[in-house]
Amino acid sequence: FPSHDRLSKKRARQNKVYVGLRKVFLVNNPRCEICGVPSSEVHHKRGRFGDRLNDDNFFMSVCRSCHNWIHRNPLEAYAKGYLVTR
């Protein structure tokens, strides 16, 4: 079996916090900010690296389809503010 990278203890703690933040964010932002259908995901406009995982200033409520679009079309997503420079 291939070896899998283990999460650091710090990242494991961050992930636990994120689960709660994500849940609250989606309750408070139940519609996709792009198309208006019910949201199912939190997009991280500045990425998820390090402490950015839990920085809700850069969260965006999105549906799966729009989340896919953001990552397939980064230049347009930057132009629309769905991605921001790190």
XYZ file of C-alpha atoms in Angstrom:
86
model
C 0.000 0.000 0.000
C 1.253 3.496 -0.727
C 2.101 5.599 2.296
C -0.213 8.488 3.073
C 0.909 11.778 4.515
C -0.392 12.223 8.029
C -1.874 15.497 9.117
C 0.106 17.495 11.607
C -1.544 17.925 14.970
C -1.971 21.614 14.188
C -3.762 20.881 10.896
C -5.954 18.262 12.546
C -7.031 20.911 15.094
C -7.632 23.418 12.296
C -9.760 20.873 10.432
C -11.922 20.283 13.523
C -12.506 24.029 13.864
C -13.261 24.273 10.134
C -16.015 21.650 10.321
C -17.913 23.841 12.781
C -17.216 27.089 10.923
C -18.335 25.542 7.634
C -21.597 24.322 9.120
C -22.455 27.718 10.633
C -21.408 29.566 7.469
C -23.656 27.431 5.257
C -26.605 27.869 7.654
C -26.107 31.637 7.546
C -25.432 31.669 3.781
C -27.770 29.015 2.386
C -27.664 30.152 -1.252
C -24.879 29.976 -3.816
C -23.414 33.464 -4.124
C -23.078 32.992 -7.880
C -26.279 31.355 -9.110
C -28.634 31.417 -6.118
C -29.394 27.698 -5.807
C -28.970 26.058 -2.382
C -25.287 26.071 -1.461
C -23.477 22.916 -0.476
C -19.862 24.036 -0.224
C -17.586 26.729 1.108
C -15.127 28.139 -1.396
C -11.946 29.673 0.029
C -11.251 32.739 -2.108
C -7.662 33.001 -0.802
C -7.006 29.265 -0.675
C -6.882 26.866 2.264
C -3.168 27.004 3.080
C -2.241 27.425 6.749
C -4.509 29.676 8.764
C -6.480 30.610 5.646
C -8.529 27.433 6.116
C -10.509 29.099 8.911
C -10.451 32.741 7.763
C -14.162 33.255 7.154
C -13.489 36.727 5.723
C -12.659 34.887 2.515
C -15.356 32.192 2.594
C -17.862 32.055 -0.219
C -21.045 29.989 -0.213
C -21.344 28.039 -3.480
C -22.995 25.056 -5.116
C -20.839 22.242 -6.524
C -21.346 23.370 -10.113
C -20.216 26.942 -9.453
C -17.315 25.733 -7.300
C -16.137 23.613 -10.225
C -16.513 26.607 -12.551
C -14.346 28.798 -10.287
C -11.482 26.314 -10.363
C -11.797 25.603 -14.097
C -11.839 29.317 -14.977
C -9.350 31.041 -12.666
C -8.795 34.156 -14.795
C -12.525 34.900 -14.961
C -12.921 33.971 -11.286
C -10.182 36.464 -10.312
C -11.841 39.133 -12.462
C -15.176 38.537 -10.701
C -13.609 38.436 -7.219
C -14.301 34.732 -6.636
C -10.547 34.214 -6.242
C -8.254 36.796 -4.649
C -4.501 37.040 -4.549
C -2.820 35.399 -1.626
